[in-house]
Short mmCIF file of N, CA and C in Angstrom, two decimals:
data_model
loop_
_atom_site.label_atom_id
_atom_site.label_comp_id
_atom_site.label_asym_id
_atom_site.label_seq_id
_atom_site.Cartn_x
_atom_site.Cartn_y
_atom_site.Cartn_z
N MET T 1 42.03 -122.26 -90.51
CA MET T 1 41.95 -121.02 -89.79
C MET T 1 40.81 -121.10 -88.79
N ASP T 2 41.10 -120.72 -87.56
CA ASP T 2 40.10 -120.75 -86.51
C ASP T 2 39.15 -119.58 -86.66
N GLY T 3 37.99 -119.70 -85.99
CA GLY T 3 37.02 -118.62 -86.01
C GLY T 3 37.48 -117.43 -85.17
N PHE T 4 36.74 -116.39 -85.27
CA PHE T 4 37.05 -115.15 -84.54
C PHE T 4 36.85 -115.37 -83.05
N ASP T 5 37.85 -115.03 -82.26
CA ASP T 5 37.79 -115.18 -80.81
C ASP T 5 37.52 -113.81 -80.19
N PHE T 6 36.25 -113.56 -79.86
CA PHE T 6 35.85 -112.26 -79.34
C PHE T 6 36.53 -111.94 -78.01
N THR T 7 36.68 -112.92 -77.15
CA THR T 7 37.31 -112.71 -75.84
C THR T 7 38.75 -112.24 -76.00
N SER T 8 39.48 -112.87 -76.89
CA SER T 8 40.87 -112.45 -77.13
C SER T 8 40.91 -111.05 -77.72
N PHE T 9 39.99 -110.77 -78.63
CA PHE T 9 39.94 -109.44 -79.23
C PHE T 9 39.71 -108.37 -78.16
N MET T 10 38.77 -108.60 -77.25
CA MET T 10 38.47 -107.62 -76.21
C MET T 10 39.65 -107.46 -75.26
N GLN T 11 40.38 -108.53 -75.00
CA GLN T 11 41.55 -108.44 -74.13
C GLN T 11 42.64 -107.59 -74.80
N ILE T 12 42.84 -107.79 -76.08
CA ILE T 12 43.81 -106.98 -76.83
C ILE T 12 43.34 -105.52 -76.86
N TRP T 13 42.04 -105.33 -77.07
CA TRP T 13 41.47 -103.98 -77.14
C TRP T 13 41.71 -103.22 -75.84
N ARG T 14 41.47 -103.89 -74.72
CA ARG T 14 41.63 -103.23 -73.42
C ARG T 14 43.09 -102.98 -73.07
N ASN T 15 43.98 -103.82 -73.55
CA ASN T 15 45.39 -103.73 -73.16
C ASN T 15 46.26 -103.05 -74.21
N SER T 16 45.67 -102.32 -75.11
CA SER T 16 46.47 -101.69 -76.15
C SER T 16 46.02 -100.25 -76.37
N ASP T 17 46.65 -99.64 -77.31
CA ASP T 17 46.30 -98.27 -77.67
C ASP T 17 45.23 -98.23 -78.75
N ALA T 18 44.67 -99.38 -79.11
CA ALA T 18 43.65 -99.41 -80.15
C ALA T 18 42.42 -98.60 -79.74
N GLN T 19 42.04 -98.70 -78.48
CA GLN T 19 40.88 -97.96 -78.01
C GLN T 19 41.15 -96.46 -78.08
N THR T 20 42.32 -96.03 -77.67
CA THR T 20 42.69 -94.62 -77.72
C THR T 20 42.69 -94.13 -79.16
N LEU T 21 43.24 -94.94 -80.06
CA LEU T 21 43.27 -94.57 -81.47
C LEU T 21 41.86 -94.43 -82.03
N TRP T 22 40.97 -95.35 -81.67
CA TRP T 22 39.60 -95.27 -82.15
C TRP T 22 38.92 -94.02 -81.62
N LEU T 23 39.08 -93.73 -80.33
CA LEU T 23 38.45 -92.54 -79.74
C LEU T 23 38.97 -91.27 -80.39
N ALA T 24 40.27 -91.23 -80.68
CA ALA T 24 40.84 -90.04 -81.32
C ALA T 24 40.27 -89.86 -82.72
N SER T 25 40.07 -90.95 -83.42
CA SER T 25 39.52 -90.84 -84.78
C SER T 25 38.03 -90.53 -84.75
N ALA T 26 37.36 -90.84 -83.64
CA ALA T 26 35.93 -90.56 -83.53
C ALA T 26 35.65 -89.09 -83.25
N THR T 27 36.62 -88.37 -82.70
CA THR T 27 36.40 -86.97 -82.33
C THR T 27 35.99 -86.10 -83.52
N PRO T 28 36.66 -86.16 -84.66
CA PRO T 28 36.19 -85.36 -85.81
C PRO T 28 34.79 -85.76 -86.27
N LEU T 29 34.47 -87.03 -86.17
CA LEU T 29 33.14 -87.50 -86.54
C LEU T 29 32.09 -86.90 -85.60
N LEU T 30 32.38 -86.87 -84.30
CA LEU T 30 31.45 -86.27 -83.35
C LEU T 30 31.27 -84.78 -83.64
N LEU T 31 32.34 -84.10 -84.01
CA LEU T 31 32.25 -82.69 -84.36
C LEU T 31 31.36 -82.49 -85.59
N LEU T 32 31.56 -83.30 -86.60
CA LEU T 32 30.73 -83.19 -87.81
C LEU T 32 29.26 -83.49 -87.52
N MET T 33 29.01 -84.48 -86.66
CA MET T 33 27.64 -84.81 -86.29
C MET T 33 27.00 -83.66 -85.51
N GLY T 34 27.77 -83.02 -84.63
CA GLY T 34 27.26 -81.87 -83.88
C GLY T 34 26.94 -80.71 -84.80
N LEU T 35 27.80 -80.46 -85.78
CA LEU T 35 27.54 -79.40 -86.76
C LEU T 35 26.29 -79.70 -87.58
N ALA T 36 26.13 -80.97 -87.95
CA ALA T 36 24.94 -81.36 -88.72
C ALA T 36 23.67 -81.19 -87.87
N LEU T 37 23.75 -81.56 -86.60
CA LEU T 37 22.60 -81.39 -85.70
C LEU T 37 22.26 -79.91 -85.55
N ASP T 38 23.26 -79.07 -85.40
CA ASP T 38 23.03 -77.63 -85.30
C ASP T 38 22.39 -77.11 -86.58
N TRP T 39 22.85 -77.58 -87.73
CA TRP T 39 22.31 -77.14 -89.00
C TRP T 39 20.83 -77.55 -89.13
N LEU T 40 20.51 -78.76 -88.65
CA LEU T 40 19.13 -79.25 -88.75
C LEU T 40 18.19 -78.57 -87.77
N ILE T 41 18.63 -78.40 -86.52
CA ILE T 41 17.74 -77.91 -85.46
C ILE T 41 17.88 -76.42 -85.24
N GLY T 42 19.11 -75.92 -85.31
CA GLY T 42 19.35 -74.51 -85.03
C GLY T 42 19.37 -74.24 -83.54
N ASP T 43 19.05 -73.02 -83.17
CA ASP T 43 19.09 -72.60 -81.78
C ASP T 43 18.03 -73.35 -80.97
N MET T 44 18.43 -73.93 -79.87
CA MET T 44 17.51 -74.73 -79.06
C MET T 44 16.93 -73.87 -77.94
N ARG T 45 16.15 -72.88 -78.31
CA ARG T 45 15.60 -71.94 -77.32
C ARG T 45 14.75 -72.65 -76.27
N TRP T 46 14.05 -73.71 -76.66
CA TRP T 46 13.21 -74.45 -75.72
C TRP T 46 14.05 -75.00 -74.57
N LEU T 47 15.27 -75.41 -74.87
CA LEU T 47 16.15 -75.96 -73.84
C LEU T 47 16.60 -74.88 -72.86
N PHE T 48 16.83 -73.68 -73.38
CA PHE T 48 17.36 -72.61 -72.54
C PHE T 48 16.28 -71.88 -71.76
N LYS T 49 15.06 -72.33 -71.87
CA LYS T 49 14.02 -71.86 -70.96
C LYS T 49 14.19 -72.56 -69.60
N PHE T 50 14.82 -73.74 -69.62
CA PHE T 50 15.00 -74.54 -68.40
C PHE T 50 16.42 -74.48 -67.87
N LEU T 51 17.38 -74.38 -68.77
CA LEU T 51 18.79 -74.37 -68.39
C LEU T 51 19.47 -73.13 -68.96
N PRO T 52 20.41 -72.56 -68.23
CA PRO T 52 21.14 -71.42 -68.81
C PRO T 52 22.10 -71.90 -69.90
N HIS T 53 22.24 -71.10 -70.94
CA HIS T 53 23.18 -71.43 -72.00
C HIS T 53 24.60 -71.35 -71.43
N PRO T 54 25.49 -72.23 -71.84
CA PRO T 54 26.87 -72.18 -71.33
C PRO T 54 27.55 -70.83 -71.54
N VAL T 55 27.23 -70.14 -72.62
CA VAL T 55 27.81 -68.82 -72.86
C VAL T 55 27.32 -67.83 -71.80
N VAL T 56 26.08 -67.96 -71.38
CA VAL T 56 25.54 -67.10 -70.32
C VAL T 56 26.27 -67.36 -69.01
N ILE T 57 26.53 -68.61 -68.71
CA ILE T 57 27.25 -68.97 -67.48
C ILE T 57 28.66 -68.37 -67.50
N VAL T 58 29.35 -68.51 -68.61
CA VAL T 58 30.70 -67.95 -68.72
C VAL T 58 30.65 -66.42 -68.64
N GLY T 59 29.65 -65.81 -69.26
CA GLY T 59 29.49 -64.36 -69.20
C GLY T 59 29.27 -63.88 -67.77
N LYS T 60 28.48 -64.61 -67.00
CA LYS T 60 28.25 -64.24 -65.60
C LYS T 60 29.52 -64.39 -64.79
N LEU T 61 30.29 -65.43 -65.05
CA LEU T 61 31.57 -65.62 -64.37
C LEU T 61 32.51 -64.46 -64.68
N ILE T 62 32.61 -64.10 -65.94
CA ILE T 62 33.49 -62.99 -66.33
C ILE T 62 33.00 -61.68 -65.70
N GLY T 63 31.70 -61.44 -65.70
CA GLY T 63 31.15 -60.24 -65.09
C GLY T 63 31.45 -60.17 -63.60
N PHE T 64 31.31 -61.30 -62.91
CA PHE T 64 31.62 -61.36 -61.48
C PHE T 64 33.09 -61.04 -61.23
N LEU T 65 33.96 -61.69 -61.99
CA LEU T 65 35.39 -61.47 -61.81
C LEU T 65 35.78 -60.04 -62.18
N ASP T 66 35.13 -59.48 -63.19
CA ASP T 66 35.40 -58.10 -63.59
C ASP T 66 35.05 -57.13 -62.46
N ARG T 67 33.87 -57.34 -61.84
CA ARG T 67 33.47 -56.46 -60.74
C ARG T 67 34.41 -56.57 -59.55
N LYS T 68 34.93 -57.76 -59.29
CA LYS T 68 35.80 -57.97 -58.13
C LYS T 68 37.24 -57.55 -58.38
N LEU T 69 37.73 -57.74 -59.58
CA LEU T 69 39.16 -57.56 -59.84
C LEU T 69 39.52 -56.33 -60.65
N ASN T 70 38.56 -55.72 -61.33
CA ASN T 70 38.87 -54.63 -62.26
C ASN T 70 38.28 -53.31 -61.76
N ARG T 71 38.64 -52.94 -60.57
CA ARG T 71 38.12 -51.69 -60.00
C ARG T 71 38.92 -50.50 -60.51
N GLU T 72 38.25 -49.38 -60.66
CA GLU T 72 38.88 -48.20 -61.26
C GLU T 72 40.01 -47.62 -60.44
N GLY T 73 40.03 -47.84 -59.14
CA GLY T 73 41.07 -47.28 -58.30
C GLY T 73 42.43 -47.95 -58.46
N ARG T 74 42.46 -49.05 -59.15
CA ARG T 74 43.72 -49.77 -59.33
C ARG T 74 44.48 -49.21 -60.54
N GLY T 75 45.79 -49.38 -60.51
CA GLY T 75 46.62 -48.91 -61.61
C GLY T 75 46.43 -49.73 -62.88
N ASP T 76 46.91 -49.18 -64.00
CA ASP T 76 46.75 -49.85 -65.30
C ASP T 76 47.45 -51.20 -65.34
N ILE T 77 48.68 -51.26 -64.82
CA ILE T 77 49.43 -52.52 -64.84
C ILE T 77 48.72 -53.56 -63.98
N ASN T 78 48.27 -53.15 -62.80
CA ASN T 78 47.56 -54.05 -61.90
C ASN T 78 46.31 -54.60 -62.58
N ARG T 79 45.55 -53.74 -63.22
CA ARG T 79 44.33 -54.18 -63.89
C ARG T 79 44.64 -55.08 -65.09
N THR T 80 45.73 -54.80 -65.79
CA THR T 80 46.12 -55.63 -66.93
C THR T 80 46.50 -57.03 -66.47
N VAL T 81 47.27 -57.11 -65.40
CA VAL T 81 47.67 -58.42 -64.86
C VAL T 81 46.44 -59.18 -64.39
N ARG T 82 45.55 -58.51 -63.67
CA ARG T 82 44.33 -59.16 -63.20
C ARG T 82 43.46 -59.63 -64.38
N GLY T 83 43.41 -58.84 -65.44
CA GLY T 83 42.66 -59.25 -66.63
C GLY T 83 43.26 -60.49 -67.28
N ALA T 84 44.59 -60.55 -67.31
CA ALA T 84 45.26 -61.74 -67.86
C ALA T 84 44.96 -62.97 -67.00
N VAL T 85 44.95 -62.77 -65.68
CA VAL T 85 44.64 -63.88 -64.77
C VAL T 85 43.21 -64.36 -65.00
N VAL T 86 42.28 -63.43 -65.20
CA VAL T 86 40.89 -63.81 -65.48
C VAL T 86 40.81 -64.60 -66.79
N CYS T 87 41.51 -64.15 -67.83
CA CYS T 87 41.51 -64.87 -69.12
C CYS T 87 42.03 -66.30 -68.94
N ILE T 88 43.12 -66.42 -68.22
CA ILE T 88 43.70 -67.75 -67.99
C ILE T 88 42.74 -68.61 -67.18
N PHE T 89 42.16 -68.03 -66.13
CA PHE T 89 41.24 -68.78 -65.28
C PHE T 89 40.02 -69.27 -66.05
N VAL T 90 39.42 -68.39 -66.84
CA VAL T 90 38.23 -68.77 -67.61
C VAL T 90 38.59 -69.85 -68.64
N THR T 91 39.73 -69.70 -69.28
CA THR T 91 40.17 -70.69 -70.27
C THR T 91 40.41 -72.06 -69.62
N VAL T 92 41.11 -72.06 -68.50
CA VAL T 92 41.39 -73.32 -67.80
C VAL T 92 40.09 -73.95 -67.28
N THR T 93 39.18 -73.11 -66.79
CA THR T 93 37.89 -73.63 -66.30
C THR T 93 37.10 -74.27 -67.44
N ALA T 94 37.06 -73.62 -68.59
CA ALA T 94 36.35 -74.18 -69.75
C ALA T 94 37.01 -75.48 -70.22
N ALA T 95 38.34 -75.50 -70.24
CA ALA T 95 39.05 -76.71 -70.65
C ALA T 95 38.78 -77.84 -69.66
N ALA T 96 38.77 -77.54 -68.37
CA ALA T 96 38.50 -78.56 -67.35
C ALA T 96 37.08 -79.09 -67.49
N ALA T 97 36.13 -78.21 -67.77
CA ALA T 97 34.75 -78.65 -67.98
C ALA T 97 34.66 -79.56 -69.20
N GLY T 98 35.33 -79.18 -70.28
CA GLY T 98 35.35 -80.01 -71.48
C GLY T 98 35.99 -81.36 -71.24
N TRP T 99 37.08 -81.37 -70.49
CA TRP T 99 37.76 -82.63 -70.18
C TRP T 99 36.86 -83.50 -69.30
N GLY T 100 36.17 -82.87 -68.35
CA GLY T 100 35.25 -83.61 -67.50
C GLY T 100 34.12 -84.26 -68.29
N VAL T 101 33.56 -83.50 -69.22
CA VAL T 101 32.51 -84.06 -70.09
C VAL T 101 33.07 -85.21 -70.89
N HIS T 102 34.26 -85.04 -71.43
CA HIS T 102 34.91 -86.09 -72.22
C HIS T 102 35.06 -87.37 -71.39
N LEU T 103 35.55 -87.24 -70.17
CA LEU T 103 35.75 -88.42 -69.32
C LEU T 103 34.42 -89.08 -68.96
N LEU T 104 33.41 -88.29 -68.67
CA LEU T 104 32.11 -88.85 -68.30
C LEU T 104 31.43 -89.54 -69.48
N THR T 105 31.49 -88.93 -70.65
CA THR T 105 30.81 -89.51 -71.80
C THR T 105 31.50 -90.74 -72.33
N ARG T 106 32.80 -90.84 -72.15
CA ARG T 106 33.53 -92.02 -72.63
C ARG T 106 33.25 -93.26 -71.78
N GLN T 107 32.67 -93.07 -70.61
CA GLN T 107 32.39 -94.20 -69.73
C GLN T 107 31.01 -94.80 -69.99
N HIS T 108 30.24 -94.19 -70.85
CA HIS T 108 28.90 -94.69 -71.13
C HIS T 108 28.77 -94.98 -72.62
N PRO T 109 28.16 -96.10 -72.97
CA PRO T 109 28.06 -96.45 -74.39
C PRO T 109 27.34 -95.40 -75.25
N SER T 110 26.39 -94.70 -74.67
CA SER T 110 25.67 -93.67 -75.42
C SER T 110 26.19 -92.27 -75.13
N GLY T 111 27.34 -92.17 -74.50
CA GLY T 111 27.91 -90.88 -74.16
C GLY T 111 28.19 -90.00 -75.36
N TRP T 112 28.45 -90.62 -76.48
CA TRP T 112 28.74 -89.85 -77.69
C TRP T 112 27.56 -88.96 -78.07
N MET T 113 26.34 -89.39 -77.72
CA MET T 113 25.17 -88.58 -78.05
C MET T 113 25.19 -87.27 -77.25
N ALA T 114 25.61 -87.34 -76.01
CA ALA T 114 25.72 -86.13 -75.19
C ALA T 114 26.78 -85.20 -75.78
N GLU T 115 27.88 -85.77 -76.26
CA GLU T 115 28.92 -84.94 -76.86
C GLU T 115 28.42 -84.25 -78.13
N VAL T 116 27.68 -84.97 -78.95
CA VAL T 116 27.13 -84.39 -80.18
C VAL T 116 26.18 -83.25 -79.83
N LEU T 117 25.32 -83.46 -78.83
CA LEU T 117 24.39 -82.42 -78.41
C LEU T 117 25.15 -81.20 -77.89
N LEU T 118 26.19 -81.42 -77.10
CA LEU T 118 26.97 -80.29 -76.58
C LEU T 118 27.68 -79.53 -77.69
N VAL T 119 28.17 -80.24 -78.69
CA VAL T 119 28.80 -79.55 -79.83
C VAL T 119 27.77 -78.67 -80.52
N ALA T 120 26.58 -79.22 -80.75
CA ALA T 120 25.53 -78.45 -81.42
C ALA T 120 25.16 -77.20 -80.61
N ILE T 121 25.10 -77.34 -79.29
CA ILE T 121 24.74 -76.21 -78.43
C ILE T 121 25.85 -75.17 -78.41
N LEU T 122 27.08 -75.61 -78.24
CA LEU T 122 28.18 -74.68 -78.06
C LEU T 122 28.64 -74.01 -79.34
N VAL T 123 28.57 -74.71 -80.44
CA VAL T 123 29.01 -74.12 -81.70
C VAL T 123 27.96 -73.12 -82.20
N ALA T 124 26.71 -73.53 -82.17
CA ALA T 124 25.57 -72.66 -82.56
C ALA T 124 25.85 -71.90 -83.85
N GLN T 125 26.38 -72.59 -84.83
CA GLN T 125 26.77 -71.96 -86.09
C GLN T 125 25.57 -71.41 -86.84
N ARG T 126 24.47 -72.13 -86.84
CA ARG T 126 23.31 -71.69 -87.61
C ARG T 126 22.75 -70.37 -87.07
N SER T 127 22.58 -70.29 -85.74
CA SER T 127 22.04 -69.05 -85.17
C SER T 127 23.04 -67.91 -85.27
N LEU T 128 24.32 -68.23 -85.14
CA LEU T 128 25.35 -67.19 -85.27
C LEU T 128 25.36 -66.64 -86.69
N ALA T 129 25.26 -67.51 -87.67
CA ALA T 129 25.24 -67.05 -89.07
C ALA T 129 24.02 -66.15 -89.32
N GLY T 130 22.89 -66.49 -88.71
CA GLY T 130 21.69 -65.65 -88.86
C GLY T 130 21.87 -64.27 -88.24
N ARG T 131 22.52 -64.23 -87.07
CA ARG T 131 22.76 -62.94 -86.41
C ARG T 131 23.74 -62.08 -87.23
N VAL T 132 24.76 -62.71 -87.77
CA VAL T 132 25.73 -61.98 -88.60
C VAL T 132 25.04 -61.44 -89.85
N ARG T 133 24.17 -62.22 -90.44
CA ARG T 133 23.43 -61.79 -91.63
C ARG T 133 22.53 -60.59 -91.28
N ASP T 134 21.87 -60.65 -90.11
CA ASP T 134 21.02 -59.53 -89.68
C ASP T 134 21.82 -58.24 -89.49
N VAL T 135 22.98 -58.36 -88.88
CA VAL T 135 23.84 -57.19 -88.68
C VAL T 135 24.30 -56.64 -90.02
N GLY T 136 24.71 -57.54 -90.91
CA GLY T 136 25.16 -57.10 -92.24
C GLY T 136 24.06 -56.38 -93.00
N GLN T 137 22.83 -56.88 -92.92
CA GLN T 137 21.72 -56.21 -93.59
C GLN T 137 21.43 -54.85 -92.96
N ALA T 138 21.50 -54.78 -91.62
CA ALA T 138 21.27 -53.51 -90.94
C ALA T 138 22.34 -52.49 -91.31
N LEU T 139 23.58 -52.93 -91.41
CA LEU T 139 24.65 -52.02 -91.79
C LEU T 139 24.52 -51.60 -93.24
N GLY T 140 24.02 -52.49 -94.09
CA GLY T 140 23.83 -52.16 -95.50
C GLY T 140 22.76 -51.11 -95.73
N LYS T 141 21.78 -51.01 -94.83
CA LYS T 141 20.73 -50.01 -94.97
C LYS T 141 21.24 -48.60 -94.69
N ASN T 142 22.35 -48.48 -93.99
CA ASN T 142 22.88 -47.18 -93.62
C ASN T 142 23.85 -46.62 -94.67
N ASP T 143 24.03 -47.29 -95.78
CA ASP T 143 24.94 -46.81 -96.82
C ASP T 143 24.40 -45.63 -97.56
#
């Protein structure tokens, strides 16, 4: 039996679906790593002193579109259709941004680290759980 031929392996890797299969299986791992990072670090307030949080950016986009498209003088059906268009637009924009990040990070060997960081920022499970707990405690005091 001959030794391992790395050149042949890389040629097969590039010319097959093996790379796609590996990347697809890595996605859940990246998600779990992002959740673990969020659990360890929590809300990264220091980062958002320099950069706006993605949720803030989306909120500003929605607010802008609401002011432009949802004026009171328009009829209910017109406003409903415009609201649906805004929902579709925001969803497609977020999906395009996610796809762009995916394409950019896959081209760099350390790109997975950026994806893990983005998952931790966007999911923000630890800070969200804290806020929900605070609201629950506040509501419990009013019983």
